[in-house]
Coordinates of C-alpha atoms and ligand atoms in Angstrom, one line a residue:
M28 CA 6.2 -30.9 20.4
F29 CA 8.2 -28.0 22.1
P30 CA 5.5 -25.3 22.4
L31 CA 5.5 -21.9 20.5
T32 CA 5.0 -18.9 22.5
I33 CA 3.5 -16.0 20.8
T34 CA 3.5 -12.3 22.4
P35 CA 2.8 -8.8 21.2
Y36 CA 5.3 -6.7 19.4
Q37 CA 7.3 -4.5 21.7
R38 CA 9.8 -2.0 20.9
R39 CA 12.7 -3.9 23.1
Y40 CA 12.5 -6.8 20.5
L41 CA 13.3 -4.2 17.6
Q42 CA 16.8 -6.0 17.0
R43 CA 15.6 -9.1 17.0
V44 CA 12.9 -8.5 14.7
R45 CA 15.3 -6.6 12.6
D46 CA 17.9 -9.8 12.5
L47 CA 15.1 -12.3 11.8
I48 CA 14.2 -10.3 8.6
F49 CA 18.0 -9.8 7.6
H50 CA 18.8 -13.5 8.0
N51 CA 15.7 -15.1 6.4
H52 CA 14.5 -15.3 3.0
M53 CA 11.0 -16.1 3.8
V54 CA 10.2 -12.3 4.4
H55 CA 6.8 -10.2 3.1
T56 CA 7.2 -6.4 3.9
H57 CA 4.8 -4.2 2.5
L58 CA 5.1 -1.0 4.1
D59 CA 4.5 1.3 1.3
W60 CA 6.4 4.7 2.1
H61 CA 8.1 3.5 5.0
E62 CA 11.6 1.8 5.6
T63 CA 11.4 -1.4 7.7
D64 CA 13.4 0.0 10.7
Q65 CA 11.3 3.4 10.8
W66 CA 8.1 1.4 10.6
L67 CA 9.2 -1.1 13.7
D68 CA 10.5 2.1 15.6
T69 CA 7.1 4.1 15.5
Q70 CA 4.2 1.7 14.7
T71 CA 1.8 0.8 17.5
V72 CA -0.1 -1.5 15.4
P73 CA -1.5 -4.7 16.0
M74 CA 1.6 -7.2 15.5
R75 CA 2.6 -10.8 17.2
L76 CA 5.9 -12.5 17.6
A77 CA 6.7 -16.3 17.7
W78 CA 9.3 -17.5 19.8
Y79 CA 10.8 -21.3 20.0
K80 CA 13.0 -22.4 23.0
G81 CA 13.4 -18.4 23.3
R82 CA 14.5 -17.7 19.9
L83 CA 12.3 -15.5 17.6
V84 CA 11.1 -17.6 14.7
G85 CA 8.4 -15.4 13.3
V86 CA 6.7 -12.1 13.0
L87 CA 3.2 -10.9 11.5
G88 CA 2.1 -7.6 11.8
V89 CA -0.8 -5.5 10.0
S90 CA -1.4 -1.8 9.3
A91 CA -3.3 0.5 11.5
P92 CA -7.2 -0.4 11.1
L93 CA -8.9 2.0 8.9
N94 CA -12.8 1.7 8.0
H95 CA -12.6 -2.0 9.6
T96 CA -10.1 -3.2 7.4
C97 CA -6.2 -3.5 7.6
W98 CA -3.4 -4.9 5.3
V99 CA -0.7 -7.6 6.3
R100 CA 2.3 -5.2 6.3
L101 CA 5.1 -7.5 7.8
A102 CA 5.6 -11.4 7.9
V103 CA 8.4 -13.4 8.3
V104 CA 9.4 -16.8 9.2
Q105 CA 12.4 -18.5 10.2
D106 CA 14.0 -20.3 7.1
Q107 CA 14.9 -23.6 9.2
S108 CA 11.3 -24.0 10.9
D109 CA 7.7 -25.4 10.6
H110 CA 6.4 -22.2 8.5
S111 CA 2.6 -23.6 8.6
R112 CA 2.8 -24.3 12.6
I113 CA 4.2 -20.6 13.0
L114 CA 2.2 -18.8 10.7
R115 CA -0.9 -20.6 12.0
A116 CA 0.1 -19.7 15.7
L117 CA 0.6 -16.1 14.9
W118 CA -2.3 -15.6 12.8
D119 CA -4.8 -17.1 15.6
E120 CA -3.5 -14.8 18.3
L121 CA -3.5 -11.8 15.9
V122 CA -7.2 -12.6 14.6
I123 CA -8.3 -12.0 18.3
E124 CA -7.1 -8.7 18.6
L125 CA -8.2 -7.7 14.9
R126 CA -11.7 -8.9 15.8
S127 CA -11.5 -6.6 19.1
L128 CA -10.8 -3.8 17.0
Y129 CA -13.5 -4.6 14.6
I130 CA -11.7 -5.5 11.6
E131 CA -13.8 -7.3 9.0
A132 CA -11.3 -8.0 6.5
V133 CA -7.6 -8.2 6.2
A134 CA -6.1 -7.8 2.7
L135 CA -2.6 -8.8 1.7
L136 CA -0.5 -8.0 -1.5
A137 CA 2.0 -11.0 -2.5
M138 CA 4.9 -8.9 -3.1
H139 CA 6.7 -12.5 -2.6
D140 CA 5.8 -16.0 -3.9
W141 CA 6.5 -17.7 -0.9
I142 CA 3.7 -16.2 1.4
L143 CA 1.1 -17.8 -1.2
R144 CA 1.6 -21.4 0.1
Y145 CA 0.3 -20.3 3.1
I146 CA -2.3 -17.8 2.9
P147 CA -4.9 -20.2 1.5
M148 CA -5.0 -22.1 5.0
L149 CA -5.4 -19.0 7.1
G150 CA -8.7 -18.3 4.9
F151 CA -7.3 -15.8 2.4
R152 CA -8.8 -15.5 -1.1
Y153 CA -7.4 -14.3 -4.2
I154 CA -9.6 -11.3 -5.4
E155 CA -7.6 -9.9 -8.4
D156 CA -4.3 -8.9 -9.6
I157 CA -2.8 -5.1 -9.1
I158 CA -1.3 -4.4 -12.4
T159 CA 1.9 -2.0 -13.2
L160 CA 1.5 0.4 -16.1
E161 CA 4.5 2.2 -17.5
R162 CA 4.4 5.3 -20.0
N163 CA 7.7 6.6 -21.7
G164 CA 8.4 9.5 -23.7
A165 CA 7.1 13.1 -24.4
E166 CA 4.0 12.6 -26.4
L167 CA 0.6 13.6 -24.7
P168 CA -2.9 13.4 -25.7
P169 CA -4.5 16.6 -26.8
P170 CA -5.6 18.7 -23.9
R171 CA -9.2 18.9 -23.2
P172 CA -11.0 21.8 -21.4
N173 CA -10.7 21.4 -17.7
P174 CA -12.7 24.2 -15.4
M175 CA -10.3 23.2 -12.5
L176 CA -7.3 24.8 -10.9
I177 CA -4.4 22.9 -10.4
R178 CA -1.7 23.6 -7.7
S179 CA 1.1 22.2 -5.6
A180 CA -0.4 20.7 -2.5
E181 CA 0.4 22.4 0.9
M182 CA 1.0 20.7 4.6
E183 CA -2.6 22.3 5.2
D184 CA -4.2 20.6 2.5
L185 CA -3.4 16.8 3.8
E186 CA -6.9 16.7 5.8
A187 CA -8.9 18.0 2.6
M188 CA -6.9 15.2 0.7
V189 CA -7.8 12.5 3.1
R190 CA -11.5 13.3 2.5
V191 CA -11.1 13.2 -1.1
D192 CA -9.2 10.1 -0.8
N193 CA -11.4 8.4 1.5
A194 CA -14.4 9.4 -0.6
A195 CA -12.9 8.4 -3.8
F196 CA -11.5 4.8 -2.7
A197 CA -13.2 2.0 -0.9
P198 CA -11.6 0.3 1.9
P199 CA -9.1 -1.2 2.0
W200 CA -7.3 1.1 -0.5
Q201 CA -8.0 4.3 1.6
L202 CA -5.1 6.2 3.1
S203 CA -5.1 7.3 6.6
L204 CA -3.8 11.0 7.7
D205 CA -0.8 9.4 8.9
E206 CA 0.1 7.4 5.5
L207 CA -0.8 10.5 3.7
R208 CA 1.7 12.8 5.4
Q209 CA 4.5 10.1 5.2
A210 CA 3.6 9.8 1.6
Y211 CA 3.5 13.6 1.0
R212 CA 7.2 13.6 3.0
I213 CA 8.4 11.7 0.0
A214 CA 6.6 12.9 -2.7
A215 CA 8.2 14.3 -5.6
S216 CA 4.8 16.1 -6.8
C217 CA 1.7 16.3 -5.2
T218 CA -0.7 18.6 -6.6
V219 CA -4.6 19.5 -5.8
G220 CA -7.4 20.2 -8.0
E221 CA -10.2 22.8 -7.0
L222 CA -13.6 23.9 -8.5
D223 CA -14.9 26.9 -7.0
G224 CA -12.5 26.6 -4.0
E225 CA -13.2 23.1 -2.8
M226 CA -11.0 20.4 -3.5
V227 CA -12.2 17.9 -5.6
G228 CA -9.2 15.7 -6.5
Y229 CA -5.5 15.3 -5.8
Q230 CA -2.5 13.3 -7.2
L231 CA 0.9 12.1 -5.6
T232 CA 3.9 11.0 -7.4
T233 CA 7.2 9.8 -5.9
L234 CA 10.5 9.8 -7.8
Y235 CA 12.9 6.8 -8.1
F236 CA 16.1 6.4 -10.0
D237 CA 14.6 5.0 -13.3
G238 CA 11.4 7.4 -13.2
A239 CA 8.4 8.6 -11.4
H240 CA 5.7 6.6 -9.8
L241 CA 2.2 7.8 -9.7
A242 CA 1.4 6.7 -6.2
R243 CA -2.4 8.2 -5.8
L244 CA -4.6 10.0 -8.1
A245 CA -8.3 10.5 -6.8
V246 CA -11.2 12.3 -7.7
V247 CA -14.4 12.8 -5.4
P248 CA -17.1 10.4 -6.9
E249 CA -19.4 13.3 -7.7
A250 CA -16.9 15.2 -10.1
Q251 CA -15.6 11.7 -11.6
G252 CA -16.1 11.2 -15.4
L253 CA -15.5 14.8 -16.1
G254 CA -11.9 14.8 -17.2
L255 CA -10.6 16.2 -14.1
G256 CA -8.4 12.8 -13.3
G257 CA -7.0 13.4 -16.8
A258 CA -6.4 16.9 -16.1
L259 CA -4.4 16.1 -13.0
L260 CA -2.6 13.4 -14.4
G261 CA -1.5 15.7 -17.4
D262 CA -0.5 18.4 -15.4
A263 CA 1.7 16.0 -13.1
L264 CA 3.4 14.5 -16.5
Q265 CA 4.2 17.7 -17.9
R266 CA 5.7 19.0 -14.3
F267 CA 8.1 15.7 -14.3
M268 CA 8.8 16.4 -18.0
R269 CA 10.1 20.0 -17.3
R270 CA 12.5 18.0 -14.8
S271 CA 13.4 15.8 -17.7
V272 CA 11.6 12.8 -16.1
Y273 CA 9.9 10.9 -18.9
T274 CA 8.9 7.4 -17.6
M275 CA 6.1 7.4 -14.9
T276 CA 4.8 4.1 -13.6
L277 CA 1.7 3.3 -11.7
N278 CA -0.3 0.5 -10.2
T279 CA -4.2 -0.1 -10.4
Q280 CA -6.7 -2.8 -9.9
S281 CA -6.9 -4.9 -12.8
S282 CA -10.7 -4.5 -12.5
N283 CA -10.6 -0.4 -12.6
I284 CA -11.9 0.1 -15.7
R285 CA -12.6 3.7 -15.4
S286 CA -8.7 4.1 -14.5
R287 CA -7.4 1.8 -17.0
H288 CA -9.3 4.1 -19.8
L289 CA -7.8 7.2 -18.6
Y290 CA -4.2 5.6 -18.6
T291 CA -4.6 3.8 -21.9
R292 CA -5.3 7.4 -23.2
Y293 CA -2.1 8.8 -21.6
G294 CA 0.0 6.2 -23.2
F295 CA 0.4 3.7 -20.3
K296 CA 0.9 0.0 -21.0
P297 CA 1.1 -2.8 -18.9
N298 CA 4.7 -4.0 -18.0
G299 CA 4.0 -7.6 -16.6
Y300 CA 4.7 -6.6 -12.9
D301 CA 1.5 -7.7 -11.6
L302 CA 0.8 -8.4 -7.9
P303 CA -1.8 -10.7 -6.6
Y304 CA -4.2 -8.9 -4.1
W305 CA -5.8 -11.3 -1.4
L306 CA -8.6 -10.8 1.3
V307 CA -9.9 -12.6 4.0
K308 CA -12.9 -11.7 5.9
L309 CA -12.9 -12.2 9.3
Ligands
COA583 C1 -9.8 7.1 -11.5 C2 -10.0 8.3 -11.6 C3 -8.7 9.3 -10.9 C4 -10.2 9.0 -12.8 O1 -10.4 10.3 -12.6 P1 -11.7 10.8 -13.6 O2 -11.9 12.6 -13.2 O3 -13.1 10.2 -13.0 O4 -11.2 10.9 -14.9 P2 -11.4 11.2 -16.5 O5 -13.0 11.8 -16.5 O6 -10.4 12.2 -16.6 O7 -11.4 9.9 -17.2 C5 -12.0 9.0 -16.9 C6 -12.0 7.8 -18.2 O8 -12.8 6.9 -18.0 C7 -14.2 6.5 -19.1 N1 -15.1 6.7 -18.1 C8 -16.0 7.5 -17.3 N2 -16.9 6.9 -16.7 C9 -16.6 5.6 -17.1 C10 -17.2 4.3 -16.5 N3 -18.5 4.2 -16.1 N4 -16.6 3.1 -17.0 C11 -15.9 3.2 -18.1 N5 -15.3 4.0 -18.3 C12 -15.6 5.3 -18.0 C13 -13.7 8.3 -19.5 O9 -14.6 8.2 -20.8 C14 -12.2 8.7 -19.7 O10 -11.9 7.9 -20.6 P3 -10.9 8.5 -21.4 O11 -9.9 9.4 -20.8 O12 -10.4 7.6 -22.6 O13 -11.9 9.7 -22.4 C15 -11.4 8.4 -10.5 O14 -12.6 8.0 -11.1 C16 -11.4 8.1 -9.1 O15 -10.7 8.8 -8.5 N6 -11.3 6.8 -9.1 C17 -11.4 6.0 -7.7 C18 -9.9 6.2 -7.3 C19 -9.1 5.4 -8.4 O16 -9.6 4.5 -8.9 N7 -7.9 6.1 -8.8 C20 -7.1 5.5 -9.6 C21 -6.4 4.1 -8.9 S1 -5.0 3.9 -9.6

């Protein structure tokens, strides 16, 4: 059998990776707020390339490590090739680097069905579905008393927002400052909530051609359950309605009971677009 060669990603291979993505069907990209090109151009993350007789036949890359976890961001295999062998070889090499970076768990959101055939052999286990909820229309639940000041976020707020985010979410769901900065750049609405001058929550929403997407909603644990998440959400919905945007979607873990209570009260319903979330412990 002709040996596969596995090498780290370097920027000079950008065009080869681009071509592999463009010409093949087995492509998994989960780049959140980045375009593929931009991500490849700027990222220095753990990533491996598989070569067969001098041709690029596979790519596997993860996000920058955060609190001992990372996400599979890019996985590509050439259509006419030994997919299992390529993914296994890429994974085995990548894991060596991930262990040296003290990564304890790698997460994957299965955006495309093909990848589900291969990830069990790499040790990934299904955890739960990430569900998409959607609401349409101008109706809002009656407002509740809210002691929080809600204002638009500024660039200078990003560090405090990361602190709120990382306190509210557990790994691997937390955002890094870089990720939040990128999300902020493309957000259509980003607001923070303050109590006595202290930031206690934030929301960040993007705008697509068919509506708004609530990408982040977080309240610090000490202040959860007091109605602040609802106040941030209601305020964001009103801001979009003033711009004649009446549809909003969001994703949440199916097990996230508190957030689901809140979203149900605000009229969000599952739209059937669910994505399986998988995890492997190293
Ligand atoms: C989800 C989150 C933003 C909600 O903010 P919050 O300020 O805690 O929310 P609220 O107090 O406005 O409302 C919480 C709802 O859950 C209910 N709730 C509160 N504690 C609960 C508990 N332990 N179990 C179940 N439901 C609970 C409340 O009754 C309320 O329901 P209602 O709106 O029908 O009255 C916040 O809890 C959070 O940051 N969680 C961690 C990050 C996260 O999961 N973000 C959302 C991911 S999409």
